[in-house]
Amino acid sequence: KLYERGYDRQRIINLFRFIDWVLKLPDPIERQFKVELTQFEEQLEMPYITSVERFGIEQGIEQGIEQGQQKTLIRQIQRRFGRVPDWVNVKLSSADVTALDNWTDRILDATSIEALFSEDQPVTR
């Protein structure tokens, strides 16, 4: 309706950001809103999200995946070896996706925490 009333795109985005910050919609309604907004903007050929915003979203998704891998690996280490030493938390928090993937594979065969993170131990698949 704001488009129809002549509001420019940036003003609508700013208003939406404020409303989104103040008010949390229930998940089903939020999903429905996103679908309808996308359809409406496609009809008007007005993208809601800029390429910079899309890049930020993609970065956020990648960070979320890394954090999920780190959390899963910590749980696996706890289950297999008990307490997780501080040095392991430091190592995991600075690891890239490739290292996390390798350690996730290695935990199945590792005989100790040290062996899990040993650079010499091959990744078995």
Short mmCIF file of N, CA and C in Angstrom, two decimals:
data_model
loop_
_atom_site.label_atom_id
_atom_site.label_comp_id
_atom_site.label_asym_id
_atom_site.label_seq_id
_atom_site.Cartn_x
_atom_site.Cartn_y
_atom_site.Cartn_z
N LYS A 1 0.83 -1.20 0.00
CA LYS A 1 0.00 0.00 0.00
C LYS A 1 0.86 1.25 0.00
N LEU A 2 2.03 1.19 0.64
CA LEU A 2 2.90 2.36 0.68
C LEU A 2 3.40 2.71 -0.71
N TYR A 3 3.71 1.70 -1.53
CA TYR A 3 4.09 1.97 -2.91
C TYR A 3 2.97 2.70 -3.63
N GLU A 4 1.76 2.20 -3.44
CA GLU A 4 0.60 2.78 -4.11
C GLU A 4 0.35 4.22 -3.66
N ARG A 5 0.75 4.56 -2.45
CA ARG A 5 0.55 5.92 -1.93
C ARG A 5 1.70 6.86 -2.29
N GLY A 6 2.67 6.35 -3.04
CA GLY A 6 3.72 7.21 -3.55
C GLY A 6 4.98 7.28 -2.71
N TYR A 7 5.10 6.44 -1.68
CA TYR A 7 6.32 6.44 -0.88
C TYR A 7 7.46 5.88 -1.73
N ASP A 8 8.66 6.47 -1.60
CA ASP A 8 9.78 5.93 -2.36
C ASP A 8 10.34 4.70 -1.66
N ARG A 9 11.12 3.94 -2.41
CA ARG A 9 11.63 2.65 -1.96
C ARG A 9 12.41 2.77 -0.65
N GLN A 10 13.32 3.73 -0.56
CA GLN A 10 14.15 3.85 0.63
C GLN A 10 13.32 4.19 1.87
N ARG A 11 12.33 5.01 1.69
CA ARG A 11 11.47 5.37 2.83
C ARG A 11 10.70 4.14 3.32
N ILE A 12 10.25 3.31 2.40
CA ILE A 12 9.53 2.09 2.77
C ILE A 12 10.47 1.13 3.50
N ILE A 13 11.68 0.99 2.98
CA ILE A 13 12.66 0.09 3.61
C ILE A 13 12.97 0.58 5.02
N ASN A 14 13.19 1.87 5.18
CA ASN A 14 13.47 2.42 6.51
C ASN A 14 12.31 2.17 7.47
N LEU A 15 11.11 2.37 7.01
CA LEU A 15 9.94 2.13 7.85
C LEU A 15 9.82 0.65 8.20
N PHE A 16 10.04 -0.21 7.21
CA PHE A 16 9.97 -1.65 7.46
C PHE A 16 11.02 -2.08 8.47
N ARG A 17 12.24 -1.55 8.35
CA ARG A 17 13.29 -1.90 9.31
C ARG A 17 12.89 -1.50 10.72
N PHE A 18 12.30 -0.33 10.86
CA PHE A 18 11.87 0.12 12.18
C PHE A 18 10.78 -0.81 12.72
N ILE A 19 9.79 -1.10 11.91
CA ILE A 19 8.70 -1.99 12.34
C ILE A 19 9.24 -3.37 12.69
N ASP A 20 10.14 -3.87 11.85
CA ASP A 20 10.73 -5.20 12.07
C ASP A 20 11.52 -5.22 13.38
N TRP A 21 12.15 -4.11 13.71
CA TRP A 21 12.93 -4.00 14.95
C TRP A 21 12.00 -3.97 16.16
N VAL A 22 10.87 -3.32 16.04
CA VAL A 22 9.94 -3.14 17.15
C VAL A 22 8.99 -4.32 17.31
N LEU A 23 8.59 -4.93 16.21
CA LEU A 23 7.52 -5.93 16.23
C LEU A 23 7.98 -7.21 15.56
N LYS A 24 7.82 -8.34 16.26
CA LYS A 24 8.16 -9.65 15.70
C LYS A 24 6.86 -10.34 15.32
N LEU A 25 6.73 -10.65 14.01
CA LEU A 25 5.55 -11.37 13.54
C LEU A 25 5.69 -12.86 13.87
N PRO A 26 4.58 -13.54 14.11
CA PRO A 26 4.65 -15.00 14.26
C PRO A 26 5.20 -15.60 12.95
N ASP A 27 5.94 -16.69 13.05
CA ASP A 27 6.61 -17.28 11.90
C ASP A 27 5.71 -17.51 10.69
N PRO A 28 4.52 -18.10 10.86
CA PRO A 28 3.69 -18.32 9.67
C PRO A 28 3.29 -17.02 8.97
N ILE A 29 3.01 -16.00 9.73
CA ILE A 29 2.61 -14.71 9.15
C ILE A 29 3.82 -14.04 8.50
N GLU A 30 5.00 -14.17 9.12
CA GLU A 30 6.21 -13.59 8.54
C GLU A 30 6.54 -14.24 7.21
N ARG A 31 6.42 -15.57 7.14
CA ARG A 31 6.67 -16.27 5.87
C ARG A 31 5.67 -15.82 4.80
N GLN A 32 4.40 -15.72 5.19
CA GLN A 32 3.37 -15.29 4.25
C GLN A 32 3.66 -13.87 3.76
N PHE A 33 4.07 -12.99 4.67
CA PHE A 33 4.40 -11.62 4.31
C PHE A 33 5.54 -11.59 3.29
N LYS A 34 6.59 -12.38 3.54
CA LYS A 34 7.73 -12.39 2.63
C LYS A 34 7.33 -12.86 1.23
N VAL A 35 6.49 -13.89 1.17
CA VAL A 35 6.04 -14.41 -0.12
C VAL A 35 5.24 -13.34 -0.86
N GLU A 36 4.30 -12.72 -0.15
CA GLU A 36 3.47 -11.70 -0.79
C GLU A 36 4.28 -10.48 -1.20
N LEU A 37 5.22 -10.07 -0.38
CA LEU A 37 6.07 -8.93 -0.71
C LEU A 37 6.91 -9.21 -1.95
N THR A 38 7.49 -10.40 -2.01
CA THR A 38 8.30 -10.78 -3.16
C THR A 38 7.47 -10.77 -4.43
N GLN A 39 6.27 -11.35 -4.36
CA GLN A 39 5.39 -11.37 -5.52
C GLN A 39 5.02 -9.96 -5.96
N PHE A 40 4.70 -9.13 -5.01
CA PHE A 40 4.30 -7.75 -5.31
C PHE A 40 5.45 -6.99 -5.96
N GLU A 41 6.64 -7.12 -5.41
CA GLU A 41 7.77 -6.38 -5.95
C GLU A 41 8.21 -6.93 -7.30
N GLU A 42 8.03 -8.23 -7.52
CA GLU A 42 8.33 -8.77 -8.85
C GLU A 42 7.40 -8.17 -9.89
N GLN A 43 6.15 -7.96 -9.51
CA GLN A 43 5.20 -7.34 -10.43
C GLN A 43 5.62 -5.91 -10.75
N LEU A 44 6.16 -5.22 -9.77
CA LEU A 44 6.58 -3.83 -9.97
C LEU A 44 8.03 -3.73 -10.43
N GLU A 45 8.72 -4.88 -10.50
CA GLU A 45 10.14 -4.94 -10.83
C GLU A 45 10.94 -4.05 -9.88
N MET A 46 10.64 -4.16 -8.58
CA MET A 46 11.33 -3.39 -7.55
C MET A 46 11.88 -4.35 -6.51
N PRO A 47 13.15 -4.74 -6.61
CA PRO A 47 13.69 -5.67 -5.61
C PRO A 47 13.72 -5.04 -4.23
N TYR A 48 13.32 -5.80 -3.26
CA TYR A 48 13.31 -5.32 -1.88
C TYR A 48 14.71 -5.33 -1.28
N ILE A 49 15.50 -6.33 -1.63
CA ILE A 49 16.83 -6.48 -1.05
C ILE A 49 17.87 -6.10 -2.09
N THR A 50 18.78 -5.23 -1.70
CA THR A 50 19.84 -4.81 -2.61
C THR A 50 20.89 -5.91 -2.71
N SER A 51 21.78 -5.79 -3.70
CA SER A 51 22.83 -6.79 -3.85
C SER A 51 23.75 -6.79 -2.64
N VAL A 52 24.00 -5.63 -2.06
CA VAL A 52 24.83 -5.55 -0.86
C VAL A 52 24.14 -6.25 0.30
N GLU A 53 22.83 -6.06 0.43
CA GLU A 53 22.08 -6.74 1.49
C GLU A 53 22.08 -8.25 1.26
N ARG A 54 21.93 -8.69 0.00
CA ARG A 54 21.97 -10.12 -0.31
C ARG A 54 23.33 -10.70 0.07
N PHE A 55 24.41 -9.97 -0.22
CA PHE A 55 25.74 -10.41 0.14
C PHE A 55 25.85 -10.56 1.66
N GLY A 56 25.33 -9.60 2.38
CA GLY A 56 25.34 -9.67 3.85
C GLY A 56 24.56 -10.87 4.36
N ILE A 57 23.44 -11.15 3.74
CA ILE A 57 22.64 -12.30 4.14
C ILE A 57 23.42 -13.59 3.88
N GLU A 58 24.05 -13.68 2.72
CA GLU A 58 24.84 -14.87 2.40
C GLU A 58 25.98 -15.06 3.40
N GLN A 59 26.64 -13.96 3.75
CA GLN A 59 27.71 -14.03 4.75
C GLN A 59 27.17 -14.52 6.08
N GLY A 60 26.02 -14.01 6.46
CA GLY A 60 25.39 -14.43 7.72
C GLY A 60 25.05 -15.91 7.71
N ILE A 61 24.57 -16.39 6.59
CA ILE A 61 24.24 -17.81 6.47
C ILE A 61 25.51 -18.66 6.61
N GLU A 62 26.59 -18.24 5.93
CA GLU A 62 27.84 -18.98 6.03
C GLU A 62 28.36 -19.00 7.47
N GLN A 63 28.27 -17.86 8.14
CA GLN A 63 28.71 -17.81 9.55
C GLN A 63 27.84 -18.71 10.41
N GLY A 64 26.55 -18.74 10.13
CA GLY A 64 25.66 -19.62 10.88
C GLY A 64 25.99 -21.09 10.68
N ILE A 65 26.34 -21.44 9.46
CA ILE A 65 26.73 -22.82 9.17
C ILE A 65 28.01 -23.17 9.93
N GLU A 66 28.99 -22.27 9.89
CA GLU A 66 30.24 -22.51 10.63
C GLU A 66 29.98 -22.67 12.11
N GLN A 67 29.16 -21.80 12.67
CA GLN A 67 28.85 -21.88 14.10
C GLN A 67 28.13 -23.18 14.43
N GLY A 68 27.25 -23.61 13.54
CA GLY A 68 26.56 -24.88 13.74
C GLY A 68 27.53 -26.05 13.71
N GLN A 69 28.48 -26.01 12.78
CA GLN A 69 29.49 -27.07 12.71
C GLN A 69 30.35 -27.08 13.97
N GLN A 70 30.73 -25.89 14.44
CA GLN A 70 31.54 -25.81 15.65
C GLN A 70 30.78 -26.40 16.84
N LYS A 71 29.52 -26.03 16.96
CA LYS A 71 28.70 -26.51 18.08
C LYS A 71 28.54 -28.03 18.03
N THR A 72 28.29 -28.55 16.84
CA THR A 72 28.14 -30.00 16.68
C THR A 72 29.43 -30.72 17.03
N LEU A 73 30.55 -30.19 16.56
CA LEU A 73 31.83 -30.82 16.84
C LEU A 73 32.14 -30.79 18.33
N ILE A 74 31.82 -29.70 19.01
CA ILE A 74 32.03 -29.63 20.46
C ILE A 74 31.19 -30.70 21.16
N ARG A 75 29.96 -30.86 20.74
CA ARG A 75 29.11 -31.89 21.34
C ARG A 75 29.66 -33.28 21.10
N GLN A 76 30.18 -33.52 19.90
CA GLN A 76 30.76 -34.82 19.59
C GLN A 76 32.01 -35.08 20.42
N ILE A 77 32.84 -34.05 20.57
CA ILE A 77 34.06 -34.20 21.39
C ILE A 77 33.69 -34.48 22.84
N GLN A 78 32.71 -33.76 23.36
CA GLN A 78 32.26 -33.98 24.74
C GLN A 78 31.76 -35.42 24.92
N ARG A 79 30.99 -35.86 23.98
CA ARG A 79 30.42 -37.20 24.08
C ARG A 79 31.49 -38.28 23.99
N ARG A 80 32.47 -38.06 23.15
CA ARG A 80 33.50 -39.08 22.93
C ARG A 80 34.64 -39.02 23.95
N PHE A 81 35.07 -37.80 24.31
CA PHE A 81 36.25 -37.67 25.15
C PHE A 81 36.01 -36.98 26.50
N GLY A 82 34.82 -36.48 26.73
CA GLY A 82 34.55 -35.77 27.98
C GLY A 82 34.76 -34.27 27.83
N ARG A 83 35.33 -33.68 28.86
CA ARG A 83 35.53 -32.23 28.89
C ARG A 83 36.34 -31.72 27.69
N VAL A 84 35.91 -30.57 27.16
CA VAL A 84 36.60 -29.96 26.02
C VAL A 84 37.58 -28.92 26.56
N PRO A 85 38.88 -29.12 26.32
CA PRO A 85 39.87 -28.16 26.81
C PRO A 85 39.70 -26.79 26.14
N ASP A 86 40.16 -25.75 26.81
CA ASP A 86 40.06 -24.40 26.27
C ASP A 86 40.75 -24.25 24.92
N TRP A 87 41.90 -24.91 24.75
CA TRP A 87 42.63 -24.78 23.50
C TRP A 87 41.82 -25.30 22.31
N VAL A 88 40.95 -26.28 22.58
CA VAL A 88 40.10 -26.82 21.52
C VAL A 88 39.06 -25.77 21.11
N ASN A 89 38.46 -25.12 22.10
CA ASN A 89 37.48 -24.07 21.79
C ASN A 89 38.11 -22.95 20.97
N VAL A 90 39.33 -22.57 21.32
CA VAL A 90 40.04 -21.53 20.57
C VAL A 90 40.28 -21.99 19.14
N LYS A 91 40.73 -23.23 19.00
CA LYS A 91 41.03 -23.78 17.67
C LYS A 91 39.76 -23.84 16.81
N LEU A 92 38.66 -24.28 17.41
CA LEU A 92 37.40 -24.38 16.66
C LEU A 92 36.88 -23.01 16.26
N SER A 93 36.98 -22.04 17.16
CA SER A 93 36.42 -20.72 16.86
C SER A 93 37.17 -19.99 15.75
N SER A 94 38.41 -20.38 15.48
CA SER A 94 39.18 -19.72 14.43
C SER A 94 39.30 -20.58 13.17
N ALA A 95 38.62 -21.71 13.15
CA ALA A 95 38.75 -22.65 12.02
C ALA A 95 37.86 -22.26 10.85
N ASP A 96 38.31 -22.64 9.66
CA ASP A 96 37.47 -22.45 8.47
C ASP A 96 36.63 -23.71 8.24
N VAL A 97 35.76 -23.63 7.26
CA VAL A 97 34.82 -24.73 6.99
C VAL A 97 35.56 -26.02 6.63
N THR A 98 36.63 -25.92 5.86
CA THR A 98 37.39 -27.11 5.46
C THR A 98 37.94 -27.85 6.67
N ALA A 99 38.56 -27.10 7.59
CA ALA A 99 39.10 -27.72 8.80
C ALA A 99 37.99 -28.35 9.63
N LEU A 100 36.87 -27.64 9.78
CA LEU A 100 35.75 -28.18 10.55
C LEU A 100 35.23 -29.47 9.92
N ASP A 101 35.13 -29.49 8.60
CA ASP A 101 34.70 -30.71 7.90
C ASP A 101 35.67 -31.86 8.16
N ASN A 102 36.97 -31.58 8.07
CA ASN A 102 37.97 -32.62 8.30
C ASN A 102 37.87 -33.17 9.72
N TRP A 103 37.76 -32.29 10.71
CA TRP A 103 37.68 -32.76 12.09
C TRP A 103 36.39 -33.52 12.35
N THR A 104 35.32 -33.11 11.69
CA THR A 104 34.05 -33.83 11.85
C THR A 104 34.19 -35.25 11.32
N ASP A 105 34.92 -35.42 10.23
CA ASP A 105 35.18 -36.77 9.70
C ASP A 105 36.13 -37.55 10.61
N ARG A 106 37.17 -36.89 11.08
CA ARG A 106 38.20 -37.56 11.89
C ARG A 106 37.70 -38.03 13.25
N ILE A 107 36.71 -37.36 13.80
CA ILE A 107 36.28 -37.70 15.17
C ILE A 107 35.79 -39.15 15.26
N LEU A 108 35.36 -39.68 14.16
CA LEU A 108 34.87 -41.06 14.16
C LEU A 108 35.99 -42.07 14.43
N ASP A 109 37.22 -41.73 14.05
CA ASP A 109 38.35 -42.65 14.20
C ASP A 109 39.39 -42.20 15.22
N ALA A 110 39.31 -40.95 15.67
CA ALA A 110 40.34 -40.41 16.57
C ALA A 110 40.33 -41.15 17.90
N THR A 111 41.53 -41.40 18.41
CA THR A 111 41.67 -42.10 19.70
C THR A 111 41.83 -41.12 20.86
N SER A 112 42.07 -39.85 20.54
CA SER A 112 42.20 -38.82 21.58
C SER A 112 41.90 -37.46 20.95
N ILE A 113 41.72 -36.46 21.80
CA ILE A 113 41.50 -35.10 21.29
C ILE A 113 42.73 -34.63 20.52
N GLU A 114 43.90 -34.94 21.07
CA GLU A 114 45.14 -34.53 20.40
C GLU A 114 45.24 -35.16 19.00
N ALA A 115 44.87 -36.44 18.90
CA ALA A 115 44.92 -37.12 17.61
C ALA A 115 43.92 -36.52 16.63
N LEU A 116 42.77 -36.10 17.14
CA LEU A 116 41.75 -35.49 16.30
C LEU A 116 42.31 -34.27 15.57
N PHE A 117 43.08 -33.47 16.29
CA PHE A 117 43.59 -32.22 15.72
C PHE A 117 45.01 -32.33 15.16
N SER A 118 45.56 -33.54 15.17
CA SER A 118 46.90 -33.74 14.64
C SER A 118 46.90 -33.50 13.14
N GLU A 119 47.87 -32.74 12.68
CA GLU A 119 47.98 -32.45 11.26
C GLU A 119 48.41 -33.68 10.46
N ASP A 120 49.00 -34.65 11.15
CA ASP A 120 49.53 -35.84 10.49
C ASP A 120 48.44 -36.88 10.21
N GLN A 121 47.34 -36.81 10.96
CA GLN A 121 46.30 -37.84 10.83
C GLN A 121 45.52 -37.61 9.54
N PRO A 122 45.43 -38.63 8.70
CA PRO A 122 44.68 -38.49 7.44
C PRO A 122 43.18 -38.45 7.70
N VAL A 123 42.50 -37.83 6.76
CA VAL A 123 41.04 -37.82 6.82
C VAL A 123 40.56 -39.09 6.14
N THR A 124 39.78 -39.90 6.84
CA THR A 124 39.26 -41.12 6.26
C THR A 124 37.81 -40.92 5.90
N ARG A 125 37.46 -41.40 4.74
CA ARG A 125 36.06 -41.26 4.28
C ARG A 125 35.57 -42.56 3.73
#
